[in-house]
Amino acid sequence: MSIDRMSAPELLGLNRFNVDEEEPHIIIDKEICRRCAEKPCLYVCPAVLYKLDKNGEMSFDYAGCLECGTCRVMCKNKGIIKWAYPRGTFGVSFRWG
Amino acid sequence: MTRRRVGLFLTEEEKFDVIIVGAGPAGSACAYILAREGKSVLVIERGDTPGAKNVTGGRLYTYALELLDQGLHEEAALERKVIREQIMMLSGDRAITIDYHDPSFNEEGRPPMSYTILRGVFDEWLAGKAEEMGAMVACGIRVDELIERDGRIVGVVAGEDEMYADVVIAADGVNSFMAQRAGLIEDIKAETVAVGIKEVIELPAKTIEERFNLREGQGAARLILGCTEGIHGGGFLYTNKDSISLGCVFMPEEAGQKKKSVHEIFQDVKMHPSIYPLIEGGETIEYGAHLVSEAGFRGIPKKLFREGFLMVGDAAGFVINTGYSIRGIDLAIVSGIAAARAVIGAEGTAAAGPLYMEELKKIKLLPTMQAQDGFSDILETAWLYDKVPDLAADVFENLFTVTGEVPGSVKKDVMRLIRSNDLSAWQFIKLGFKGMRAL
Ligand SMILES: Cc1cc2nc3c(=O)[nH]c(=O)nc-3n(C[C@H](O)[C@H](O)[C@H](O)COP(=O)(O)OP(=O)(O)OC[C@H]3O[C@@H](n4cnc5c(N)ncnc54)[C@H](O)[C@@H]3O)c2cc1C
Ligand code: SF4
């Protein structure tokens, strides 16, 4: 494979993740997100984990999270009701960083 | 090495001299000195290994390692010594590259000025050095809370475990929950940080050396302006041993307003006709992202300590961004050293904080940050990120175009180009003035 434009899921597929199935480290409240006009999370998440589904509802999957914290600092309307680092040993593990 | 999840049920009597939260460069450097001087030190890191959660550009200025211990750079897990300092400006599909090569930066008999590094590799090495000195590094543990007694920080809570120490040092990075728990900072504000995104692209060493005009072990560091669609920020490219770190940094505030995904803008940069040939034939092996503080000296929290508690590295806001270079790893190491010196020199926990502030001055960290504070004013200039690269490319286009027509006056052409880029000579004078004052 050579260099090409890659989608976020393709890029995330290269990383090593140990997903904490029991305890999500980020939780959003879709009701608050629905009322948020700007929705900056759609554009600022490097992993593109915030998306609008067919009905225009916010969908989010914490599994590919790079733990950068950008969504947290950008979320003005507090639709993100929990943002913590994953529990020890969980989440992304960068080999190169 | 003791890199396992360890259940540590310790009583207050079995306390450490120092607990450090975070095994990044700040935490490990601090642990190294403390352990070397005979203190009992526990470093707690949430990643599986030190560095597993960390993303940087990146390059490390060598003086910081030398400050830690002379000659340390010779055995350090470094990539290439930087011999080429490059600045690139992109405008549409056009590009200008400035390449500065200064042999005096890498003279025989002196440590080279800087090296490219990969944090997964470097951080693990540095934490290992701290362990060699006698520090205990416990990985895969997330610290959740601080323990407070009579207004003093006396330990930390991680899951079910409680651990005690005379001093707790927050080396937990830009998203410092520890400093928040200690009540010394509020949650970070969006306008004070940028988000960095990066691909590590594998390429044979020979290919890298050919493309960047390097010899074995030599490297290039490049900053790229005009690749962020006008958003405050820029790109970077560092040559590692057998990979290239390519990335972009964006002010998230403006990216949100632009309504274009930062991931997409970065993919455009990767495919730019002047970037692509540098990475062609390579293979992306990792995709990372991290926040970086942009506030500089003025963003340093008012207080960096409480009794029994100190903040070092990114947690204390120690990053200098001049637009042409970014320094955080060296400052992290230097502040870790300053904190260690303060803890060693202090009589009683109350004395450590004020002493730390003195050490930060003595070690030249605070004066350096203060001296470069003016860059923040220059970097606020919105048109730096699109119009300046556009104008520069227009001027070059004008200079290099030969068609057989009678050329116009260069002076008139430049004025016309300034106007056609929606700028005025006055704006340049103002920026020049700001620049003079700032520097
Ligand atoms: C895109 C980008 C490019 C950069 N380029 C450069 C460059 O080229 N040169 C340069 O000098 N600087 C650069 N920087 C800045 C530099 O990376 C940082 O300043 C530096 O990493 C700070 O080191 P630190 O030890 O303070 O924090 P970090 O390296 O962030 O380390 C913090 C550690 O604490 C751990 N941790 C956090 N919370 C907890 C917890 N609750 N419990 C246990 N462990 C915890 C983390 O896992 C991490 O290992 C760049 C930054 C970015 C984002
Ligand atoms: S922390 Fe970063 S990667 Fe994770 S969801 Fe938020 S913005 Fe995306």
Coordinates of C-alpha atoms and ligand atoms in Angstrom, one line a residue:
Chain A
M1 CA 0.0 0.0 0.0
S2 CA 1.3 3.5 -0.8
I3 CA 0.4 6.9 0.5
D4 CA -3.1 8.0 -0.3
R5 CA -5.9 10.0 1.2
M6 CA -7.3 7.8 4.0
S7 CA -10.6 7.9 5.8
A8 CA -10.6 8.2 9.6
P9 CA -11.7 4.6 10.2
E10 CA -8.9 3.4 7.9
L11 CA -6.4 5.4 9.9
L12 CA -7.7 4.3 13.2
G13 CA -7.5 0.7 12.0
L14 CA -3.7 1.1 12.1
N15 CA -3.6 1.9 15.9
R16 CA -3.7 -0.4 18.8
F17 CA -6.8 -0.1 21.0
N18 CA -7.9 -1.9 24.1
V19 CA -11.5 -0.8 24.3
D20 CA -13.1 -0.7 27.8
E21 CA -16.4 -2.4 27.1
E22 CA -17.6 -1.9 30.6
E23 CA -17.0 1.7 31.2
P24 CA -17.1 4.3 28.4
H25 CA -14.7 7.2 29.1
I26 CA -16.8 9.7 27.2
I27 CA -20.6 9.9 27.4
I28 CA -22.8 12.4 25.5
D29 CA -26.4 13.5 26.1
K30 CA -28.0 13.4 22.7
E31 CA -30.8 15.6 23.9
I32 CA -28.4 18.4 24.6
C33 CA -26.5 17.8 21.3
R34 CA -29.8 18.1 19.4
R35 CA -30.3 21.6 20.7
C36 CA -26.7 22.6 20.1
A37 CA -26.6 24.8 16.9
E38 CA -22.8 24.8 16.3
K39 CA -21.8 21.2 16.9
P40 CA -18.1 21.9 16.6
C41 CA -17.3 18.3 17.6
L42 CA -18.3 17.3 14.0
Y43 CA -15.2 19.1 12.7
V44 CA -12.6 19.2 15.4
C45 CA -12.4 15.5 16.4
P46 CA -9.3 14.1 14.6
A47 CA -10.8 10.6 14.7
V48 CA -14.2 11.9 13.3
L49 CA -16.1 10.0 15.9
Y50 CA -18.9 12.5 16.2
K51 CA -21.4 12.1 13.3
L52 CA -25.0 12.9 12.4
D53 CA -27.1 9.9 11.6
K54 CA -29.8 9.8 9.0
N55 CA -32.3 11.5 11.3
G56 CA -29.8 14.3 12.1
E57 CA -29.2 12.8 15.5
M58 CA -25.7 12.9 17.0
S59 CA -24.0 9.5 17.0
F60 CA -20.8 8.9 18.8
D61 CA -18.6 5.9 19.4
Y62 CA -15.8 6.2 21.9
A63 CA -14.0 3.1 20.6
G64 CA -11.5 4.9 18.3
C65 CA -10.8 7.8 20.6
L66 CA -7.3 9.2 20.5
E67 CA -7.8 10.7 23.9
C68 CA -6.7 14.2 22.8
G69 CA -9.4 16.1 24.6
T70 CA -10.3 18.4 21.8
C71 CA -14.0 17.6 21.9
R72 CA -14.1 18.3 25.6
V73 CA -12.6 21.8 25.4
M74 CA -14.8 22.6 22.4
C75 CA -18.1 21.4 23.8
K76 CA -19.7 24.7 24.9
N77 CA -23.2 23.4 25.6
K78 CA -22.0 20.5 27.8
G79 CA -23.5 17.7 25.6
I80 CA -20.4 15.8 26.7
I81 CA -21.6 14.9 30.2
K82 CA -18.5 12.7 31.0
W83 CA -15.0 13.0 29.7
A84 CA -12.3 11.1 31.6
Y85 CA -9.2 9.3 30.5
P86 CA -9.9 5.6 30.1
R87 CA -9.2 3.4 33.1
G88 CA -5.6 2.2 33.3
T89 CA -4.5 -0.1 30.5
F90 CA -7.5 0.8 28.4
G91 CA -7.8 3.0 25.3
V92 CA -5.3 3.8 22.6
S93 CA -1.6 2.7 22.8
F94 CA 0.7 4.5 20.5
R95 CA 3.7 2.5 19.5
W96 CA 5.5 5.5 17.9
G97 CA 3.7 8.7 19.2
Chain B
M1 CA 11.4 -3.8 35.0
T2 CA 8.3 -3.4 37.1
R3 CA 6.0 -2.5 34.3
R4 CA 3.0 -4.3 35.5
R5 CA -0.3 -3.3 37.0
V6 CA 0.6 -3.4 40.6
G7 CA -1.9 -3.4 43.4
L8 CA -0.4 -0.9 45.9
F9 CA -2.1 -1.0 49.2
L10 CA 0.1 1.3 51.2
T11 CA -0.5 2.9 54.6
E12 CA 0.4 6.4 55.5
E13 CA 3.5 5.1 57.3
E14 CA 4.8 3.4 54.2
K15 CA 4.8 6.6 52.2
F16 CA 7.1 7.6 49.5
D17 CA 9.1 10.8 49.5
V18 CA 7.6 11.8 46.2
I19 CA 4.8 10.5 43.9
I20 CA 4.9 11.7 40.3
V21 CA 1.7 11.5 38.2
G22 CA 2.7 10.8 34.6
A23 CA 5.8 9.3 33.0
G24 CA 6.2 11.8 30.2
P25 CA 9.5 13.7 29.9
A26 CA 8.7 16.0 32.8
G27 CA 7.8 13.2 35.2
S28 CA 10.7 10.9 34.2
A29 CA 13.3 13.6 34.3
C30 CA 12.1 14.7 37.8
A31 CA 12.1 11.0 39.0
Y32 CA 15.6 10.5 37.6
I33 CA 17.1 13.3 39.6
L34 CA 15.1 12.6 42.8
A35 CA 16.0 8.9 42.7
R36 CA 19.7 9.6 41.9
E37 CA 19.8 11.8 45.0
G38 CA 18.4 9.0 47.1
K39 CA 14.7 9.9 47.4
S40 CA 12.1 7.2 47.2
V41 CA 10.0 7.9 44.1
L42 CA 6.9 6.3 42.6
V43 CA 5.9 7.4 39.1
I44 CA 2.4 6.4 38.1
E45 CA 1.5 6.3 34.4
R46 CA -1.9 5.5 32.9
G47 CA -0.5 4.1 29.7
D48 CA 0.5 0.5 29.3
T49 CA 4.1 1.7 28.9
P50 CA 5.6 5.2 29.2
G51 CA 4.9 7.0 26.0
A52 CA 1.9 4.9 25.0
K53 CA -0.4 7.9 25.4
N54 CA 1.9 10.6 24.1
V55 CA 2.1 12.3 20.7
T56 CA 4.4 15.1 19.7
G57 CA 6.0 16.6 16.6
G58 CA 8.7 16.2 17.3
R59 CA 12.1 17.2 18.1
L60 CA 14.0 17.5 21.3
Y61 CA 16.6 20.2 22.0
T62 CA 19.6 18.3 23.4
Y63 CA 20.7 20.8 26.1
A64 CA 17.8 19.5 28.3
L65 CA 19.1 16.0 28.3
E66 CA 22.6 17.3 29.0
L67 CA 21.2 19.2 32.0
L68 CA 19.8 15.9 33.2
D69 CA 23.1 14.1 33.0
Q70 CA 26.1 14.9 30.9
G71 CA 26.5 12.6 27.9
L72 CA 23.0 11.2 28.3
H73 CA 22.2 12.0 24.6
E74 CA 24.8 9.5 23.4
E75 CA 22.7 6.6 24.7
A76 CA 19.3 8.1 24.4
A77 CA 16.5 6.7 22.1
L78 CA 16.7 9.5 19.5
E79 CA 16.0 9.3 15.8
R80 CA 18.2 11.7 13.7
K81 CA 20.2 14.8 14.6
V82 CA 18.6 17.8 12.9
I83 CA 21.0 19.4 10.3
R84 CA 18.3 21.1 8.1
E85 CA 15.9 23.7 9.5
Q86 CA 13.2 24.2 6.9
I87 CA 10.2 26.5 6.5
M88 CA 7.7 25.8 3.8
M89 CA 4.9 28.0 2.6
L90 CA 2.0 26.6 0.6
S91 CA -0.4 28.5 -1.5
G92 CA -2.9 26.4 -3.4
D93 CA -0.7 23.9 -5.3
R94 CA 2.4 26.2 -5.1
A95 CA 5.2 25.9 -2.6
I96 CA 8.2 27.8 -1.3
T97 CA 10.8 26.0 0.8
I98 CA 13.5 27.7 2.8
D99 CA 16.3 25.4 3.9
Y100 CA 18.8 26.6 6.5
H101 CA 21.9 24.5 7.0
D102 CA 24.3 25.6 9.7
P103 CA 27.3 23.3 10.4
S104 CA 28.0 25.1 13.6
F105 CA 24.7 23.6 15.1
N106 CA 26.4 20.2 14.9
E107 CA 30.1 20.7 15.4
E108 CA 32.3 17.8 16.5
G109 CA 33.0 17.6 20.2
R110 CA 29.7 19.2 21.2
P111 CA 26.2 17.6 21.5
P112 CA 24.2 18.3 18.4
M113 CA 21.6 21.0 19.0
S114 CA 18.5 18.9 18.5
Y115 CA 17.3 15.5 17.5
T116 CA 14.0 14.2 16.0
I117 CA 12.2 11.8 18.3
L118 CA 9.3 9.4 18.6
R119 CA 7.6 9.5 22.0
G120 CA 6.6 5.8 22.2
V121 CA 10.3 5.0 22.0
F122 CA 11.8 8.0 23.8
D123 CA 9.5 8.1 26.8
E124 CA 10.0 4.4 27.5
W125 CA 13.8 4.9 27.4
L126 CA 13.7 7.9 29.7
A127 CA 11.4 6.2 32.2
G128 CA 13.8 3.2 32.1
K129 CA 16.7 5.6 33.0
A130 CA 14.7 6.8 36.0
E131 CA 14.2 3.2 37.0
E132 CA 17.9 2.5 36.8
M133 CA 18.4 5.4 39.3
G134 CA 16.0 3.6 41.6
A135 CA 12.7 5.1 40.9
M136 CA 9.6 2.8 40.7
V137 CA 7.6 3.2 37.6
A138 CA 4.1 1.7 37.8
C139 CA 2.2 1.6 34.4
G140 CA -1.4 1.0 33.5
I141 CA -2.7 2.9 36.5
R142 CA -4.8 6.0 36.2
V143 CA -4.6 8.4 39.1
D144 CA -8.1 9.6 39.9
E145 CA -7.9 11.8 42.9
L146 CA -5.6 13.7 45.3
I147 CA -5.7 13.1 49.0
E148 CA -5.8 16.2 51.1
R149 CA -5.1 16.6 54.9
D150 CA -5.4 19.9 56.6
G151 CA -4.9 21.9 53.4
R152 CA -1.9 19.8 52.4
I153 CA -1.7 17.3 49.5
V154 CA -0.5 14.0 51.0
G155 CA -1.2 11.4 48.4
V156 CA -3.2 10.0 45.5
V157 CA -6.1 7.7 44.8
A158 CA -6.0 5.3 41.9
G159 CA -9.1 3.0 41.7
E160 CA -9.2 1.2 45.0
D161 CA -5.6 2.1 46.0
E162 CA -4.4 4.9 48.1
M163 CA -0.7 6.0 48.0
Y164 CA 1.0 8.5 50.2
A165 CA 4.0 10.8 49.8
D166 CA 5.5 14.0 51.2
V167 CA 5.1 15.6 47.8
V168 CA 2.9 14.9 44.8
I169 CA 4.1 16.2 41.5
A170 CA 1.6 16.7 38.7
A171 CA 3.4 15.7 35.4
D172 CA 0.2 14.7 33.8
G173 CA 0.4 16.9 30.7
V174 CA -1.7 19.6 29.0
N175 CA -5.1 18.1 30.2
S176 CA -3.9 18.3 33.8
F177 CA -6.7 16.9 35.9
M178 CA -4.4 16.8 38.8
A179 CA -3.8 20.6 38.8
Q180 CA -7.6 20.9 38.5
R181 CA -8.2 18.6 41.5
A182 CA -5.7 20.7 43.4
G183 CA -7.7 23.8 42.6
L184 CA -4.8 25.5 40.9
I185 CA -6.3 25.7 37.4
E186 CA -9.7 25.7 35.8
D187 CA -10.7 23.5 32.9
I188 CA -8.7 24.5 29.8
K189 CA -10.2 27.1 27.6
A190 CA -10.5 26.3 23.8
E191 CA -8.7 29.4 22.8
T192 CA -5.6 28.5 24.7
V193 CA -4.9 25.2 23.0
A194 CA -4.4 23.7 19.6
V195 CA -5.0 20.2 18.4
G196 CA -2.1 18.4 16.6
I197 CA -2.8 15.5 14.3
K198 CA -0.1 13.3 12.9
E199 CA 0.6 10.3 10.7
V200 CA 3.8 8.3 11.2
I201 CA 4.8 7.1 7.7
E202 CA 7.3 4.3 7.3
L203 CA 10.0 4.8 4.6
P204 CA 13.4 3.2 4.1
A205 CA 16.3 5.2 5.7
K206 CA 18.0 5.5 2.3
T207 CA 14.9 7.0 0.7
I208 CA 14.6 9.6 3.4
E209 CA 18.2 10.5 3.1
E210 CA 17.9 10.9 -0.7
R211 CA 14.8 13.0 -0.6
F212 CA 16.0 15.4 2.1
N213 CA 19.6 15.5 1.1
L214 CA 20.9 13.9 4.3
R215 CA 23.6 11.5 5.3
E216 CA 23.1 8.6 7.7
G217 CA 21.9 9.7 11.1
Q218 CA 21.2 13.3 9.9
G219 CA 17.6 14.7 9.9
A220 CA 15.4 17.6 8.8
A221 CA 12.8 19.5 10.7
R222 CA 10.2 21.4 8.7
L223 CA 7.4 23.8 9.6
I224 CA 4.7 24.4 7.0
L225 CA 2.6 27.6 6.8
G226 CA -0.4 28.0 4.6
C227 CA -1.7 24.5 4.9
T228 CA -4.6 25.1 7.3
E229 CA -7.1 26.8 5.1
G230 CA -6.6 30.1 7.0
I231 CA -7.1 28.5 10.4
H232 CA -4.4 29.5 13.0
G233 CA -1.9 26.8 12.9
G234 CA 0.5 25.0 10.5
G235 CA 2.0 21.8 9.5
F236 CA 5.2 19.9 10.5
L237 CA 7.4 17.3 9.1
Y238 CA 10.2 15.5 10.9
T239 CA 12.5 12.8 9.5
N240 CA 12.9 9.8 11.9
K241 CA 15.3 6.9 11.4
D242 CA 13.0 5.0 9.0
S243 CA 9.8 7.0 9.1
I244 CA 8.5 10.5 8.6
S245 CA 6.3 12.3 11.1
L246 CA 3.9 14.5 9.2
G247 CA 1.2 16.5 11.0
C248 CA -0.9 19.6 11.3
V249 CA -1.8 21.8 14.2
F250 CA -5.1 23.7 14.3
M251 CA -6.8 26.1 16.7
P252 CA -10.0 24.1 17.3
E253 CA -12.1 27.2 17.8
E254 CA -11.6 28.3 14.2
A255 CA -11.8 24.8 12.8
G256 CA -15.2 24.5 14.3
Q257 CA -16.3 27.7 12.7
K258 CA -14.9 26.7 9.3
K259 CA -17.1 23.6 9.3
K260 CA -14.5 21.4 7.6
S261 CA -13.1 18.4 9.4
V262 CA -9.5 18.8 10.6
H263 CA -8.9 15.3 9.5
E264 CA -9.9 16.2 5.9
I265 CA -7.7 19.3 5.8
F266 CA -4.8 17.2 7.0
Q267 CA -5.4 14.6 4.3
D268 CA -5.3 17.5 1.7
V269 CA -1.9 18.5 3.1
K270 CA -0.6 15.0 2.7
M271 CA -1.6 14.9 -0.9
H272 CA -0.2 18.4 -1.7
P273 CA 2.0 18.2 -4.9
S274 CA 5.0 19.4 -2.9
I275 CA 4.5 17.2 0.1
Y276 CA 3.4 13.9 -1.6
P277 CA 6.7 13.2 -3.4
L278 CA 8.4 13.3 0.0
I279 CA 6.3 10.5 1.4
E280 CA 5.4 8.6 -1.8
G281 CA 5.9 4.9 -1.6
G282 CA 5.7 5.0 2.2
E283 CA 3.2 3.4 4.4
T284 CA 1.3 5.0 7.3
I285 CA 1.8 3.0 10.4
E286 CA 0.0 5.2 13.0
Y287 CA -2.5 8.0 13.4
G288 CA -2.3 10.1 16.5
A289 CA -3.6 13.4 18.0
H290 CA -2.8 15.5 21.1
L291 CA -3.5 18.9 22.5
V292 CA -0.7 21.5 22.8
S293 CA -0.8 24.7 24.9
E294 CA -0.6 27.8 22.8
A295 CA -0.8 30.4 25.5
G296 CA 2.9 30.8 26.2
F297 CA 4.2 32.8 29.2
R298 CA 0.9 34.6 29.7
G299 CA -0.9 31.3 30.0
I300 CA 1.2 30.0 32.9
P301 CA -1.2 29.5 35.8
K302 CA -0.8 32.0 38.6
K303 CA 0.2 29.4 41.1
L304 CA 2.2 26.3 40.3
F305 CA 2.3 24.8 43.8
R306 CA 0.5 24.1 47.0
E307 CA 1.8 22.6 50.1
G308 CA 2.8 19.0 49.1
F309 CA 2.1 19.6 45.4
L310 CA 4.0 20.9 42.4
M311 CA 3.1 21.2 38.7
V312 CA 5.7 20.5 36.0
G313 CA 5.9 20.4 32.1
D314 CA 2.7 20.8 30.1
A315 CA 0.6 20.7 33.3
A316 CA 2.3 24.0 34.2
G317 CA 1.8 25.4 30.7
F318 CA 5.5 25.3 29.8
V319 CA 5.4 25.4 26.0
I320 CA 6.9 28.0 23.7
N321 CA 5.5 28.3 20.2
T322 CA 7.3 30.8 18.0
G323 CA 5.6 29.8 14.7
Y324 CA 8.8 28.4 13.3
S325 CA 9.5 26.1 16.2
I326 CA 7.8 24.5 19.1
R327 CA 9.4 23.7 22.5
G328 CA 7.7 21.7 25.1
I329 CA 9.7 18.5 25.6
D330 CA 12.9 20.3 26.6
L331 CA 10.9 22.6 29.0
A332 CA 9.2 19.6 30.5
I333 CA 12.6 18.0 31.3
V334 CA 14.0 21.2 32.6
S335 CA 11.0 21.9 34.8
G336 CA 11.2 18.3 36.1
I337 CA 14.8 19.0 37.1
A338 CA 13.9 22.2 38.8
A339 CA 11.1 20.5 40.8
A340 CA 13.5 17.7 41.8
R341 CA 16.1 20.3 43.0
A342 CA 13.4 22.2 45.0
V343 CA 12.2 19.0 46.7
I344 CA 15.8 18.0 47.5
G345 CA 16.7 21.5 48.7
A346 CA 13.6 22.2 50.7
E347 CA 13.4 21.9 54.5
G348 CA 9.8 20.8 55.1
T349 CA 7.0 20.5 52.5
A350 CA 6.0 24.1 52.8
A351 CA 9.3 25.3 51.5
A352 CA 9.3 23.2 48.3
G353 CA 6.9 25.4 46.3
P354 CA 8.6 28.8 46.7
L355 CA 12.0 27.1 46.1
Y356 CA 10.6 25.5 42.9
M357 CA 9.7 29.0 41.6
E358 CA 13.3 30.1 42.3
E359 CA 14.7 27.0 40.6
L360 CA 12.6 27.7 37.6
K361 CA 14.2 31.1 37.3
K362 CA 17.7 29.8 38.0
I363 CA 17.4 27.2 35.4
K364 CA 16.3 29.9 32.9
L365 CA 12.9 28.4 32.1
L366 CA 10.7 31.3 33.2
P367 CA 13.1 34.0 31.8
T368 CA 13.1 32.2 28.5
M369 CA 9.4 31.9 28.3
Q370 CA 9.0 35.6 29.2
A371 CA 11.5 36.7 26.6
Q372 CA 9.6 34.9 23.9
D373 CA 6.1 35.9 25.1
G374 CA 5.8 38.5 22.3
F375 CA 5.5 35.7 19.7
S376 CA 1.9 35.3 20.9
D377 CA 1.1 38.8 19.6
I378 CA 2.6 38.1 16.2
L379 CA 0.9 34.7 15.9
E380 CA -2.5 36.3 16.6
T381 CA -2.3 38.0 13.2
A382 CA -5.0 36.2 11.3
W383 CA -3.6 36.9 7.8
L384 CA -0.3 35.2 8.6
Y385 CA -2.0 31.8 8.0
D386 CA -3.2 32.3 4.4
K387 CA -2.5 35.7 2.9
V388 CA 1.2 35.8 3.7
P389 CA 1.9 32.5 2.0
D390 CA -0.3 33.5 -0.9
L391 CA 1.5 36.8 -1.3
A392 CA 4.9 35.2 -1.0
A393 CA 4.0 32.7 -3.7
D394 CA 2.6 35.5 -5.9
V395 CA 5.9 37.4 -5.6
F396 CA 7.9 34.3 -6.4
E397 CA 5.6 33.6 -9.4
N398 CA 6.2 37.1 -10.6
L399 CA 10.0 36.8 -10.2
F400 CA 10.3 33.5 -11.9
T401 CA 7.9 34.0 -14.8
V402 CA 9.5 34.5 -18.1
T403 CA 7.3 34.5 -21.2
G404 CA 9.0 36.8 -23.6
E405 CA 6.7 39.7 -22.7
V406 CA 8.2 43.0 -21.4
P407 CA 8.2 42.7 -17.6
G408 CA 6.6 45.4 -15.4
S409 CA 8.3 47.2 -12.5
V410 CA 8.9 44.8 -9.6
K411 CA 8.0 47.5 -7.1
K412 CA 4.7 48.2 -8.8
D413 CA 3.9 44.5 -9.2
V414 CA 4.5 43.9 -5.5
M415 CA 2.2 46.7 -4.5
R416 CA -0.4 45.4 -6.8
L417 CA 0.0 41.9 -5.4
I418 CA -0.3 43.2 -1.8
R419 CA -3.6 44.9 -2.8
S420 CA -4.9 41.9 -4.7
N421 CA -4.3 39.8 -1.6
D422 CA -6.5 42.2 0.3
L423 CA -3.6 43.5 2.3
S424 CA -2.2 47.0 2.7
A425 CA 1.4 48.2 3.2
W426 CA 0.1 49.6 6.5
Q427 CA -0.7 46.2 7.8
F428 CA 2.9 45.1 7.1
I429 CA 4.2 48.2 8.9
K430 CA 2.0 47.4 11.9
L431 CA 3.1 43.8 11.9
G432 CA 6.8 44.8 11.6
F433 CA 6.2 47.2 14.5
K434 CA 4.6 44.5 16.6
G435 CA 7.5 42.2 15.7
M436 CA 10.1 44.7 16.8
R437 CA 8.4 45.3 20.0
A438 CA 7.8 41.6 20.7
L439 CA 11.3 40.4 19.9
Ligands
LIG1 C1 1.4 18.0 17.6 C2 2.4 18.4 18.6 C3 3.7 18.7 18.2 C4 4.7 19.1 19.2 N1 6.0 19.2 18.8 C5 6.9 19.4 19.7 C6 8.3 19.5 19.3 O1 8.6 19.2 18.1 N2 9.2 19.7 20.2 C7 8.9 19.9 21.5 O2 9.8 20.2 22.4 N3 7.6 19.9 21.9 C8 6.6 19.7 21.1 N4 5.3 19.6 21.5 C9 5.0 19.8 22.9 C10 5.4 18.5 23.7 O3 4.9 17.4 23.2 C11 4.9 18.7 25.2 O4 5.2 19.9 25.6 C12 5.5 17.6 26.1 O5 5.1 16.3 25.7 C13 5.2 17.8 27.5 O6 5.7 16.8 28.3 P1 5.0 16.4 29.7 O7 5.9 15.4 30.3 O8 4.8 17.7 30.5 O9 3.6 15.9 29.4 P2 3.2 14.6 28.6 O10 4.2 14.2 27.6 O11 1.8 14.8 28.1 O12 3.1 13.4 29.7 C14 2.1 13.3 30.6 C15 2.0 11.9 31.1 O13 1.1 11.8 32.1 C16 0.3 10.6 31.9 N5 -1.0 10.9 32.7 C17 -1.9 11.9 32.5 N6 -2.9 11.8 33.4 C18 -2.6 10.7 34.2 C19 -3.3 10.2 35.3 N7 -4.4 10.7 35.7 N8 -2.7 9.1 35.9 C20 -1.6 8.5 35.4 N9 -0.9 9.1 34.3 C21 -1.4 10.2 33.7 C22 0.1 10.6 30.4 O14 -0.3 9.3 30.0 C23 1.5 11.0 30.0 O15 2.4 9.9 29.8 C24 4.3 19.2 20.6 C25 3.0 18.9 21.0 C26 2.1 18.5 20.0 C27 0.7 18.1 20.5
SF4_2 S1 -10.9 13.0 22.8 FE1 -10.1 13.6 20.7 S2 -10.2 11.7 19.5 FE2 -11.4 11.3 21.4 S3 -13.5 11.8 20.8 FE3 -12.7 13.7 21.7 S4 -11.8 14.8 19.9 FE4 -12.2 12.7 19.2

